XYZ file of C-alpha atoms in Angstrom:
736
model
C -110.657 -142.620 64.235
C -112.494 -139.922 61.574
C -113.443 -141.006 58.263
C -112.860 -144.853 58.925
C -115.666 -145.585 61.214
C -114.488 -149.291 61.363
C -110.907 -148.891 61.716
C -109.275 -151.336 64.287
C -105.907 -153.471 65.117
C -105.775 -156.808 64.749
C -105.383 -158.693 68.178
C -101.710 -159.110 69.417
C -100.552 -162.568 69.650
C -97.804 -164.736 70.216
C -95.444 -165.184 67.180
C -96.783 -168.905 66.353
C -93.553 -170.751 64.236
C -94.462 -172.563 61.137
C -94.996 -176.127 60.913
C -96.354 -176.092 65.061
C -99.693 -177.344 65.794
C -102.223 -175.645 66.652
C -104.219 -172.101 65.407
C -102.160 -170.258 62.652
C -103.629 -166.837 61.207
C -103.597 -166.213 57.792
C -105.076 -165.037 54.481
C -106.306 -166.434 51.444
C -104.560 -165.864 47.882
C -107.224 -166.811 45.158
C -108.493 -163.191 44.152
C -107.802 -159.750 45.502
C -110.485 -160.242 48.900
C -107.254 -161.869 50.503
C -109.722 -162.768 53.194
C -108.306 -163.723 56.693
C -108.447 -167.506 57.571
C -107.411 -169.571 60.449
C -105.450 -172.543 59.579
C -105.591 -175.723 62.185
C -102.111 -177.467 61.994
C -101.517 -181.032 63.322
C -98.348 -183.015 62.999
C -96.612 -180.682 60.105
C -100.299 -180.933 57.750
C -102.906 -178.371 57.579
C -106.101 -180.139 59.104
C -108.642 -177.678 58.467
C -109.221 -173.562 57.476
C -111.485 -170.988 58.739
C -112.487 -167.725 58.413
C -110.431 -165.294 60.304
C -113.477 -163.474 62.743
C -110.462 -161.476 64.467
C -109.128 -160.026 60.914
C -110.288 -156.488 60.970
C -110.655 -156.059 57.217
C -112.210 -159.372 56.600
C -113.987 -159.600 59.531
C -115.065 -163.348 59.286
C -115.564 -163.359 55.410
C -114.813 -166.390 53.163
C -115.777 -167.944 50.454
C -116.090 -171.834 49.900
C -112.845 -172.274 47.747
C -110.457 -170.848 50.623
C -111.610 -172.435 53.019
C -110.883 -175.862 51.038
C -107.179 -174.989 50.074
C -105.818 -177.692 52.335
C -107.031 -180.138 50.209
C -104.935 -178.560 47.292
C -102.077 -178.696 49.223
C -102.460 -182.169 50.378
C -103.411 -183.801 47.318
C -102.534 -186.814 46.554
C -102.371 -186.269 43.017
C -100.095 -183.283 43.511
C -96.896 -183.243 42.008
C -94.240 -182.748 45.046
C -91.035 -183.778 43.051
C -89.413 -182.608 39.964
C -90.965 -184.455 37.033
C -89.263 -185.051 33.296
C -91.292 -186.119 30.466
C -90.256 -189.783 29.452
C -91.974 -191.156 26.584
C -95.384 -190.245 25.651
C -97.582 -186.934 26.395
C -98.065 -187.127 30.154
C -95.944 -189.834 31.209
C -93.363 -188.350 33.508
C -90.940 -189.645 36.048
C -89.375 -188.403 39.106
C -86.037 -186.598 39.099
C -83.232 -185.244 42.013
C -83.641 -181.010 41.612
C -79.908 -180.898 40.733
C -80.564 -182.751 37.353
C -83.815 -180.887 36.697
C -82.483 -177.556 37.271
C -79.086 -178.488 34.901
C -81.193 -179.952 32.685
C -83.215 -177.077 31.819
C -80.555 -174.129 32.091
C -78.649 -176.191 29.505
C -81.233 -176.381 27.142
C -82.026 -172.666 27.912
C -78.563 -171.960 27.205
C -77.841 -174.121 24.077
C -81.429 -172.213 22.388
C -80.609 -168.873 23.373
C -76.908 -169.580 21.970
C -78.137 -171.236 18.618
C -81.555 -168.656 18.106
C -81.154 -165.715 20.230
C -83.492 -164.549 23.178
C -86.351 -164.200 21.062
C -86.961 -167.901 20.635
C -87.775 -168.054 24.508
C -91.463 -167.207 25.397
C -93.488 -167.189 28.940
C -96.891 -168.175 30.253
C -97.981 -166.206 32.922
C -100.981 -167.980 34.455
C -103.777 -166.078 37.117
C -102.077 -167.876 40.414
C -98.925 -166.434 39.676
C -100.278 -163.063 40.462
C -101.133 -163.820 44.046
C -97.782 -164.714 45.195
C -95.247 -162.095 45.992
C -92.234 -164.347 44.936
C -93.770 -165.020 42.012
C -94.789 -162.620 40.380
C -91.952 -160.501 41.260
C -89.286 -163.091 40.764
C -90.872 -164.628 37.412
C -90.775 -160.861 35.738
C -86.833 -160.269 37.203
C -86.072 -163.491 35.804
C -87.201 -163.554 32.354
C -86.207 -159.602 32.269
C -82.448 -161.070 33.413
C -81.999 -163.941 30.795
C -83.333 -161.373 28.184
C -87.292 -162.765 27.126
C -89.346 -160.374 26.007
C -92.424 -162.383 24.925
C -94.874 -162.460 27.800
C -97.870 -164.444 27.103
C -100.712 -165.220 29.532
C -104.090 -165.226 31.308
C -104.736 -161.153 30.506
C -105.374 -161.025 26.825
C -108.416 -163.777 27.919
C -109.505 -160.991 30.541
C -107.729 -157.314 31.339
C -105.842 -156.186 28.317
C -108.898 -154.561 26.912
C -109.396 -152.993 30.785
C -105.724 -152.116 30.769
C -105.799 -150.684 27.090
C -108.916 -148.081 28.427
C -106.474 -147.136 31.526
C -103.809 -146.561 28.727
C -105.449 -143.911 26.445
C -107.589 -142.074 29.068
C -104.786 -142.578 32.347
C -101.491 -142.699 30.247
C -100.504 -146.165 31.740
C -102.519 -149.630 32.209
C -102.308 -149.216 36.027
C -103.843 -148.553 38.175
C -106.989 -149.440 38.013
C -109.726 -147.598 38.887
C -112.141 -148.160 41.283
C -115.952 -146.897 43.059
C -115.761 -145.327 46.349
C -118.146 -147.821 48.193
C -118.330 -146.741 51.385
C -119.851 -143.571 49.950
C -121.372 -144.441 47.083
C -125.296 -144.043 46.578
C -125.368 -145.099 42.931
C -123.956 -148.143 41.683
C -124.018 -149.157 38.311
C -122.549 -153.015 37.665
C -121.849 -153.668 34.324
C -119.907 -157.254 32.921
C -119.186 -158.322 36.617
C -120.607 -160.335 39.232
C -119.116 -159.554 42.333
C -120.985 -161.470 45.096
C -118.938 -164.682 43.011
C -116.107 -163.238 42.091
C -115.346 -161.337 45.538
C -114.771 -158.166 43.711
C -112.619 -157.973 40.540
C -110.394 -155.237 40.859
C -111.034 -154.537 43.983
C -109.517 -155.380 47.557
C -113.025 -155.463 49.372
C -113.785 -158.825 50.892
C -117.183 -157.700 52.684
C -118.443 -157.022 49.188
C -121.929 -158.238 49.769
C -122.137 -155.985 52.832
C -120.889 -153.051 51.229
C -123.698 -153.652 48.223
C -125.928 -154.345 50.659
C -125.525 -150.625 52.450
C -125.181 -148.703 49.090
C -128.927 -150.742 48.255
C -129.995 -149.422 51.374
C -129.499 -145.703 51.054
C -129.663 -145.858 47.281
C -129.680 -148.334 44.487
C -127.393 -151.121 42.880
C -128.118 -151.738 39.255
C -126.742 -154.504 37.609
C -126.373 -154.498 33.575
C -125.801 -158.365 32.593
C -127.244 -160.603 29.651
C -127.661 -163.430 32.877
C -129.624 -162.810 36.309
C -126.515 -163.568 37.993
C -125.795 -164.049 41.712
C -125.014 -160.193 41.956
C -128.321 -159.431 39.563
C -130.756 -161.026 42.005
C -130.663 -159.365 44.930
C -130.464 -156.027 43.295
C -131.649 -154.008 40.492
C -131.201 -156.187 37.537
C -131.298 -154.667 33.529
C -131.146 -157.392 31.565
C -129.247 -156.480 28.277
C -127.868 -158.452 25.138
C -124.380 -160.020 24.945
C -121.945 -157.384 23.290
C -123.706 -154.382 23.760
C -122.441 -152.738 26.533
C -120.647 -150.019 24.233
C -123.945 -149.737 22.847
C -125.812 -149.276 25.900
C -123.039 -146.893 27.625
C -122.811 -144.257 24.862
C -126.507 -144.596 24.329
C -126.620 -143.141 27.942
C -123.874 -140.740 27.274
C -126.203 -139.500 24.024
C -128.578 -138.667 27.046
C -126.624 -136.803 29.591
C -124.721 -134.713 26.642
C -128.513 -133.791 25.126
C -130.297 -132.952 27.987
C -126.982 -130.813 29.259
C -126.804 -133.057 32.520
C -122.805 -133.171 31.687
C -120.349 -131.406 33.822
C -118.792 -129.466 30.798
C -117.171 -127.191 33.834
C -114.944 -130.242 35.395
C -114.172 -131.619 32.169
C -112.905 -128.340 30.684
C -110.854 -128.331 34.151
C -109.335 -131.592 34.190
C -109.716 -133.178 30.503
C -108.408 -133.355 27.305
C -110.261 -134.466 24.119
C -113.957 -134.180 25.817
C -114.943 -132.207 22.631
C -113.576 -135.085 20.061
C -115.908 -137.875 22.201
C -118.908 -135.343 22.667
C -118.739 -134.971 18.598
C -118.490 -139.119 18.246
C -121.500 -139.408 20.274
C -123.419 -136.932 18.579
C -122.914 -139.903 15.514
C -124.844 -142.367 17.821
C -128.536 -142.376 17.308
C -129.665 -143.489 21.032
C -133.075 -145.135 19.931
C -131.077 -147.346 17.890
C -128.066 -148.216 19.943
C -131.092 -148.901 23.113
C -132.656 -151.404 20.322
C -128.942 -152.649 19.767
C -128.973 -153.644 23.887
C -132.527 -155.480 23.542
C -133.747 -152.357 25.913
C -136.230 -149.817 25.080
C -134.759 -146.268 25.002
C -137.313 -144.479 27.410
C -135.568 -147.216 30.109
C -132.020 -146.261 28.884
C -132.627 -143.177 29.386
C -134.263 -142.835 32.418
C -131.580 -144.755 33.713
C -128.821 -142.507 32.222
C -130.711 -139.493 34.149
C -130.686 -141.147 37.067
C -126.943 -141.542 37.473
C -126.161 -138.514 36.216
C -129.012 -136.476 38.384
C -127.657 -138.573 41.732
C -125.125 -136.788 44.469
C -122.868 -139.673 44.758
C -122.592 -142.335 41.750
C -120.037 -144.546 39.817
C -119.901 -146.891 37.335
C -117.955 -150.097 38.174
C -117.008 -152.476 35.049
C -115.438 -156.094 35.051
C -114.175 -159.093 32.909
C -117.520 -158.896 31.119
C -117.182 -155.696 29.578
C -113.587 -156.571 28.157
C -114.520 -159.997 26.630
C -117.052 -158.961 23.600
C -116.139 -158.026 20.219
C -115.670 -154.435 21.406
C -114.201 -154.842 24.948
C -110.986 -152.099 24.204
C -113.984 -149.596 23.293
C -115.769 -150.851 26.056
C -113.272 -150.031 28.521
C -112.233 -146.965 27.290
C -115.956 -145.696 27.609
C -116.363 -147.007 31.189
C -113.856 -144.439 32.311
C -115.096 -141.737 30.089
C -118.536 -142.494 30.957
C -117.729 -141.817 34.468
C -115.711 -138.423 33.935
C -118.795 -137.120 32.009
C -120.435 -136.098 35.378
C -117.212 -135.864 36.731
C -117.071 -138.713 39.388
C -113.355 -138.986 39.662
C -111.967 -137.960 43.031
C -115.720 -136.825 43.291
C -117.579 -138.738 47.494
C -119.274 -141.951 46.327
C -117.503 -141.885 42.497
C -114.458 -143.449 41.429
C -111.184 -143.495 42.287
C -107.556 -145.028 43.046
C -106.842 -147.171 45.643
C -105.099 -146.210 48.653
C -101.371 -147.212 48.189
C -99.155 -147.941 51.091
C -96.387 -149.039 49.252
C -93.170 -146.748 48.604
C -92.244 -146.937 45.386
C -92.483 -150.298 43.138
C -91.281 -150.851 39.375
C -94.333 -151.873 37.698
C -93.953 -155.118 35.424
C -95.297 -154.116 32.165
C -95.185 -151.129 29.948
C -98.035 -149.241 27.566
C -99.515 -150.232 24.028
C -97.465 -151.217 21.407
C -93.896 -152.934 21.032
C -92.972 -155.841 21.494
C -95.694 -156.886 18.652
C -96.431 -160.581 18.076
C -94.120 -162.078 15.778
C -97.070 -163.562 14.016
C -100.028 -160.973 12.877
C -97.623 -157.815 14.114
C -100.549 -157.153 17.165
C -99.233 -154.869 19.857
C -98.601 -155.928 23.168
C -100.442 -154.256 26.496
C -98.837 -154.111 29.541
C -96.206 -156.037 27.688
C -98.836 -158.596 27.451
C -98.996 -160.484 23.924
C -101.921 -161.461 22.531
C -102.531 -165.620 23.867
C -104.526 -166.471 20.648
C -100.792 -165.738 18.450
C -98.801 -168.028 20.513
C -99.676 -171.134 18.576
C -98.573 -169.408 15.216
C -95.386 -168.010 17.634
C -94.344 -171.595 18.169
C -95.137 -173.358 14.628
C -94.362 -170.769 11.850
C -90.650 -171.037 10.460
C -88.707 -167.840 10.396
C -86.540 -166.013 12.961
C -87.335 -165.658 16.613
C -89.680 -168.972 16.153
C -90.567 -169.777 19.795
C -88.788 -173.154 20.905
C -88.399 -172.976 24.589
C -91.743 -171.963 27.211
C -91.722 -171.126 30.817
C -95.028 -171.152 32.138
C -96.171 -169.951 35.852
C -99.233 -171.421 37.090
C -101.097 -171.714 33.564
C -103.514 -174.125 31.816
C -103.951 -172.647 28.537
C -104.966 -175.517 26.844
C -108.327 -175.086 29.034
C -108.422 -171.368 29.668
C -106.951 -169.776 26.254
C -108.633 -170.066 22.684
C -107.813 -172.420 20.551
C -107.348 -175.389 22.614
C -106.592 -178.194 20.078
C -104.400 -176.228 18.039
C -102.536 -174.791 21.061
C -102.177 -178.123 22.444
C -100.709 -179.618 18.842
C -97.752 -176.119 18.916
C -97.176 -176.867 22.631
C -95.863 -180.782 21.849
C -93.492 -179.411 19.448
C -90.950 -177.283 21.993
C -87.592 -178.509 22.298
C -88.201 -177.149 26.313
C -91.300 -176.256 28.321
C -90.998 -175.700 31.572
C -93.797 -175.329 34.105
C -93.396 -174.000 37.672
C -96.795 -175.294 39.186
C -98.268 -178.368 41.406
C -100.396 -180.534 38.916
C -100.083 -182.180 35.921
C -102.898 -180.277 34.326
C -103.982 -180.335 30.586
C -100.843 -178.128 29.572
C -98.550 -179.288 32.041
C -99.076 -182.680 30.739
C -97.206 -181.550 27.311
C -94.195 -180.178 29.529
C -90.570 -181.217 29.396
C -90.599 -180.820 32.949
C -92.720 -179.974 35.662
C -91.189 -178.020 38.786
C -93.532 -178.383 42.232
C -94.399 -175.066 43.990
C -95.454 -174.106 47.149
C -99.237 -173.450 47.610
C -99.715 -170.385 49.333
C -99.866 -172.455 52.619
C -96.842 -173.244 52.512
C -94.963 -169.632 51.767
C -94.514 -166.464 53.312
C -96.182 -163.285 51.554
C -98.374 -160.168 51.589
C -101.152 -159.553 49.994
C -99.845 -157.651 47.379
C -101.674 -157.467 44.048
C -104.178 -155.754 46.757
C -102.444 -153.313 48.149
C -102.726 -150.767 45.353
C -106.870 -151.569 45.340
C -107.771 -150.886 49.146
C -110.496 -148.679 50.029
C -109.354 -148.747 53.784
C -105.625 -148.835 54.979
C -104.502 -152.347 55.740
C -101.762 -154.272 56.377
C -101.164 -157.954 56.821
C -98.022 -160.512 56.846
C -98.141 -164.371 57.183
C -95.361 -166.631 57.883
C -95.759 -169.659 55.953
C -98.230 -171.988 58.193
C -96.692 -175.005 57.282
C -93.311 -176.200 55.670
C -93.181 -177.159 51.884
C -94.893 -180.551 51.316
C -92.174 -183.105 49.758
C -89.546 -181.088 47.646
C -91.667 -178.118 46.730
C -89.376 -175.394 46.633
C -90.139 -171.328 46.525
C -90.639 -170.068 43.029
C -87.647 -167.339 43.857
C -85.043 -169.918 44.597
C -85.712 -171.948 41.085
C -85.567 -168.914 39.958
C -82.258 -168.401 41.416
C -81.330 -171.625 40.825
C -81.574 -171.379 36.989
C -80.271 -167.810 36.991
C -77.022 -169.376 38.522
C -76.360 -171.801 36.424
C -76.677 -169.225 33.269
C -73.808 -167.141 34.909
C -76.290 -164.875 36.105
C -75.888 -163.015 40.134
C -80.138 -163.470 40.240
C -82.734 -162.447 38.283
C -81.948 -159.249 38.989
C -78.839 -158.373 39.676
C -78.499 -154.508 39.960
C -75.802 -153.286 42.287
C -78.210 -151.826 44.146
C -80.361 -154.747 44.862
C -77.052 -156.733 45.880
C -75.605 -154.312 48.296
C -79.343 -153.738 49.891
C -79.255 -158.242 50.329
C -75.580 -158.192 51.927
C -77.390 -155.570 54.317
C -79.808 -157.668 54.873
C -82.395 -155.624 54.017
C -83.755 -157.074 50.736
C -83.473 -160.762 49.745
C -86.646 -162.523 47.849
C -89.352 -160.047 46.346
C -91.281 -160.503 50.169
C -88.285 -159.132 51.752
C -87.883 -156.419 48.459
C -91.891 -155.627 49.610
C -91.555 -155.028 53.390
C -88.695 -152.926 51.970
C -90.992 -150.789 50.221
C -93.580 -150.859 52.992
C -90.736 -149.512 55.635
C -90.726 -146.607 53.129
C -94.153 -146.160 52.327
C -96.395 -143.878 54.178
C -97.468 -146.498 57.225
C -93.990 -147.720 57.314
C -91.487 -147.260 60.247
C -89.036 -145.975 58.051
C -86.437 -147.820 59.270
C -86.775 -146.380 62.929
C -87.542 -143.022 62.381
C -91.183 -143.344 62.839
C -91.721 -145.525 65.751
C -95.902 -146.139 65.018
C -94.849 -147.290 61.581
C -95.078 -150.743 60.354
C -92.619 -153.328 59.569
C -92.496 -157.621 58.507
C -91.257 -157.762 62.012
C -93.968 -156.101 63.985
C -96.787 -157.127 62.013
C -95.429 -160.289 62.687
C -96.881 -159.732 66.242
C -100.576 -158.890 64.601
C -101.336 -162.479 62.953
C -104.543 -161.233 62.074
C -103.441 -157.804 60.493
C -104.113 -154.287 60.997
C -105.873 -151.243 60.078
C -103.373 -148.506 59.833
C -104.258 -145.264 61.732
C -103.140 -141.911 60.237
C -103.549 -142.700 56.756
C -105.252 -139.674 54.850
C -107.696 -141.025 52.345
C -106.252 -138.883 49.712
C -109.110 -140.283 46.584
C -109.243 -136.324 46.008
C -105.762 -136.265 44.605
C -106.618 -138.263 41.868
C -104.837 -136.579 39.590
C -101.518 -137.774 41.146
C -102.006 -141.480 39.959
C -102.443 -139.885 36.401
C -99.586 -140.686 33.884
C -100.192 -138.093 31.631
C -97.456 -135.210 32.007
C -100.514 -132.751 33.058
C -102.473 -135.255 35.296
C -105.344 -134.425 32.816
C -107.432 -137.407 31.430
C -107.469 -138.288 27.573
C -111.069 -138.122 26.515
C -109.772 -139.271 22.801
C -107.441 -140.906 20.618
C -106.994 -142.135 17.468
C -107.250 -145.651 18.856
C -110.641 -144.869 19.675
C -111.328 -142.942 16.878
C -110.863 -146.476 15.284
C -113.038 -148.503 17.351
C -115.712 -146.418 17.272
C -115.891 -146.233 13.570
C -115.511 -150.029 13.353
C -117.984 -150.186 15.770
C -120.555 -148.432 14.360
C -119.987 -150.226 10.906
C -120.481 -153.504 12.912
C -123.495 -155.606 11.784
C -125.941 -156.850 15.216
C -124.455 -160.298 15.702
C -125.913 -163.855 14.390
C -128.958 -164.741 16.727
C -129.699 -161.492 17.672
C -132.550 -160.705 15.433
C -134.915 -163.534 15.295
C -132.460 -166.004 13.862
C -133.457 -169.436 15.160
C -130.127 -171.425 14.596
C -127.532 -169.216 16.240
C -127.432 -168.630 19.723
C -124.343 -165.878 21.464
C -122.436 -168.151 23.967
C -120.998 -166.376 27.113
C -119.215 -167.736 29.850
C -119.863 -167.315 33.818
C -118.503 -167.730 37.252
C -119.216 -170.176 39.681
C -118.331 -169.788 43.251
C -117.282 -173.054 43.570
C -114.619 -172.511 40.494
C -111.528 -170.736 39.918
C -110.874 -171.120 35.864
C -109.525 -175.268 36.291
C -107.013 -175.252 38.903
C -109.140 -176.144 42.111
C -111.433 -178.416 39.963
C -109.719 -181.821 41.819
C -111.204 -180.619 45.017
C -114.180 -182.901 45.882
C -116.035 -180.634 48.224
C -116.239 -178.081 45.287
C -116.804 -180.536 42.109
C -119.246 -182.926 43.679
C -122.321 -180.612 42.891
C -121.814 -182.198 39.283
C -120.532 -181.065 36.136
C -121.610 -177.587 34.384
C -124.706 -177.260 32.360
C -125.602 -175.103 29.456
C -127.985 -172.219 30.889
C -130.599 -171.737 27.807
C -133.487 -169.855 27.701
C -136.747 -171.729 27.526
C -137.782 -169.918 24.157
C -134.659 -170.808 22.852
C -134.926 -174.255 24.271
C -138.763 -174.474 22.522
C -137.801 -174.051 19.442
C -135.212 -176.497 18.979
C -137.131 -179.119 20.963
C -134.676 -178.753 23.622
C -135.848 -180.397 27.286
C -134.206 -179.415 30.747
C -131.211 -182.165 30.910
C -131.068 -182.945 27.382
C -127.670 -183.531 25.909
C -127.501 -180.804 23.252
C -124.605 -179.647 20.513
C -123.026 -176.568 20.685
C -120.861 -175.974 17.324
C -119.262 -173.199 14.882
C -116.262 -173.580 12.598
C -113.943 -174.007 14.993
C -115.464 -177.346 16.602
C -118.153 -179.054 18.540
C -119.581 -179.745 22.234
C -121.449 -182.023 23.379
C -123.564 -180.563 26.676
C -125.885 -181.379 29.341
C -128.797 -178.429 28.607
C -130.645 -176.554 31.827
C -133.126 -174.264 30.790
C -133.986 -171.236 32.851
C -135.471 -167.425 32.826
C -132.271 -166.494 34.262
C -130.664 -165.445 30.487
C -131.857 -163.654 27.880
C -133.173 -164.776 25.001
C -130.523 -165.591 21.971
C -127.741 -166.433 24.319
C -126.720 -169.588 26.000
C -123.985 -169.746 28.802
C -121.243 -172.193 29.882
C -118.240 -171.611 31.826
C -114.629 -172.116 30.892
C -112.337 -174.611 32.796
C -113.604 -177.792 32.451
C -113.343 -180.953 30.029
C -110.130 -182.589 32.142
C -108.295 -185.269 31.185
C -104.955 -185.378 32.587
C -102.641 -185.996 36.213
C -105.522 -185.288 38.618
C -108.097 -188.070 38.911
C -110.771 -186.154 40.513
C -110.477 -183.703 37.744
C -110.803 -186.118 35.129
C -114.231 -187.550 36.420
C -116.301 -184.128 36.775
C -117.383 -183.970 33.017
C -117.943 -180.986 31.420
C -116.327 -179.924 28.035
C -113.569 -177.883 26.891
C -115.662 -174.301 26.058
C -112.424 -172.614 24.388
C -112.644 -175.295 21.987
C -115.256 -173.088 20.215
C -112.752 -170.305 20.046
C -110.219 -169.894 17.441
C -106.402 -169.186 17.527
C -104.922 -166.976 15.118
C -105.030 -163.398 14.209
C -108.846 -163.139 13.027
C -109.741 -164.480 16.635
C -108.120 -161.273 18.405
C -109.242 -158.256 19.203
C -106.233 -156.497 17.393
C -105.918 -153.089 19.202
C -105.530 -154.449 22.335
C -104.780 -158.247 21.746
C -107.691 -159.729 23.499
C -108.637 -163.296 22.461
C -112.466 -163.165 21.142
C -113.726 -166.445 23.583
C -116.815 -164.463 24.772
C -119.920 -163.489 22.398
C -119.147 -166.240 19.940
C -122.167 -167.206 17.385
C -122.761 -170.775 18.161
C -125.441 -173.789 16.285
C -127.526 -175.093 19.276
C -129.280 -178.298 18.912
C -130.298 -181.407 20.516
C -128.146 -184.230 20.068
C -128.791 -187.460 18.276
C -130.185 -190.155 20.833
C-alpha cells in the first residue's frame, strides 16, 4: 500500500434503493469532514442516524450535529411547499410550484428589462457549498441570467484567506493545508479544529491526527481563548487581533538568526527580498508586547518551529476576522515559505486532486467592485457589509431583486438591523431554503430545497482538500419531504421561463446531456471524476471509478495507485512561472497600515472597553441548526469574561450584562472563566431568533452582529472582510 498505511476499500454491498426500509450508508454534508453516516429508514422516514464505522475515511467519527440532521429533515417547522409573502413581514401563504416559478420569472424579467442585470444580486450562504447541485447550479444560473453581484458568507469568513492566496499563489484557490500524517510540529493560529472538524481540510479524524502529532512532537495552539483544541495541547494565549504581530515577530527572529531557508526562497519565490526589508522595520520586542507575550517566549517558539525538520503552520477563520485579516492571511503563507515548508514532508501542501478539469467559481481580486464604496471583490465575492447600501442608495445599478441560497445574513452578517430594513425594500426577494429564518421572513418567496438526506451527492468541496485518496457517492436516502424540489431543478425551471435553455446552455454541455453523460452538476462531477486520475476514463481504465461503480461501495473507497504528488506543489501555483510571490503592492499598503495602527482599546489597561471576539460550539452551525432540541437544550450562549475584568465591573457569574458600542446594545448572561485572555470577551454569532422556527425562538441569546456596522467604514477595504470580530465594546452590569 506504500505511503497510505490505512488504505482500505469499503465493503461491497448491494444497492439500497432510495426510501427503502433498513440501513442506508451515506455521509454528512455539514462541514468539510464529510463523515460517514448510517441512516435507518422506516416507512419513508429517517428515524435514526449513527456513525458509519465501515467508512474507510472517517472510520466511525462523526460530530453531534451530523447524527441529528434527520431532526431538520423531518422538522414540523420546515418549509415543504412554496411560500409567498402575504401581508406583513413573516406572513406567508402556501402556493403551487407553477405559480411561484411564474411569479418569480415574471418579476425577474420585468426588473432586468427596466433596470438591467445590475439590479439583481445574489447571496450565497454556507450550506450551499455542501450541495453539489446547489453550489455549481447556482453559479451557472446566475451566470446565465447575467447576475454579477455575488454577496455571501465569504466576506464574513474566507475573503482574507483568498486574498492571501491570490497574492502568494496567484489565485484564491486552492488552499494550502498541513501535511498532518508526517508533521511533527504543528502550530495552529486562530482555529479550533476539534470543534470545526478542520476548516479547509477534508480530514474527518482530526482528533486522532492531532494526538498522533503531539505524541511524536508538538501541537501549539495560539488563541485568545483556551479552546477545546488548546486544552489538550500546548496553549499560547495571545491578545485578540495580534496574529500579524506575532507572525512578524517570529519571522524577524528567524531571519535575524539565519534560520530562514534563503536558498529555497531564491529557487521558489519572488519578492522575498522586499519581504525581508519590510520585516526589518519590525521591532520584535514591541511586536511581541502587542501580543501580550514575552519576547523570549516568542523567540523560543520561532526557533523551535524553524529548526524542526517537519513543521507546518495551520490557520483558520480567526486569522481572517480581525482588523488586519488580509495581512495575517498573507503572512500565513509567507511564514510557511520562510523555512521552505512548501512541498516538504510534514510541511504545507495542497490537497490531492481526484477530479478532472472543473471550472472554479469566481475570479481573483478587483472587479466587480461594490457600487457603493468601490470595494473590490475576492474570487467574485463582494463585501456583504455593502449590501444594505446597494439596496437603499438610489442610482443606476441599485439592487431591486435578491436571490439567496441557504443564507441568514440578518444573523450572520454585519449591521443586522440596517440589513433587515434594506431587505424589506426589495421588489423581489427569493430564498432557496428550508426554514422561515430571520432573513427569509422578509422574502417575497421561499422555495423549499432538500436537506442532504434527500439528495444524491458527492463530497464535492472536500475533493480538493484531501490528504488521503478517498471517493464516495451517495444516492438520496429518502424521497424529498412534501413538495421539496432539488435546487438545480428550480434553477432550470426559472431559466426556462426566462427563455434560456438551461442554467448553463453551452453547446458542449447540451450535447453531453443528450448522450446521457451530463445532466445536473452531480452528473457533471461524475464525468469529471471519470476523467480524473482515479476515474475509469469511460472504460479505458477497468480499475477506475465512476458513479455507477461507487454505488456498489456505499461506504466509500480509499483509492489505490494514486501517487501522493504533494511535492509537485508548484503545478498548483497559478503564477505562470510556478513561483510564490512574497511581496505585492496590496501587502505593502497593509503592512504600512499595521505599523500605523494603535493598540486596540481595552488592551492597555482600559477598564471601560473589552475586545469582543466570537467562538464556535460543537453543537451549533451558524444559525441554521438551532431548531433541533437535542443541540440547543443545554441553554443559551453566554458572554465569557475573565475574572479580572468581571471584578473591575462588579459582575458576578450569571449576571445579566449590557454589551454596547456606537452600533447597538445587547443584554447577555455573563460567564466568568479563566479560559480567556484578560481584556477580552467572547460571544458566538447566529443567535437571537425571532422567526418561523419555534424551538429556535425559545433558545434565548442575542444577535451579536448588531454590534457590527454596515458600510465602508466597517470593511477591511483590501479584502472586503466584514469587521465583526475584535470589536471594542463597553461591558457593564445590567440594571436590576
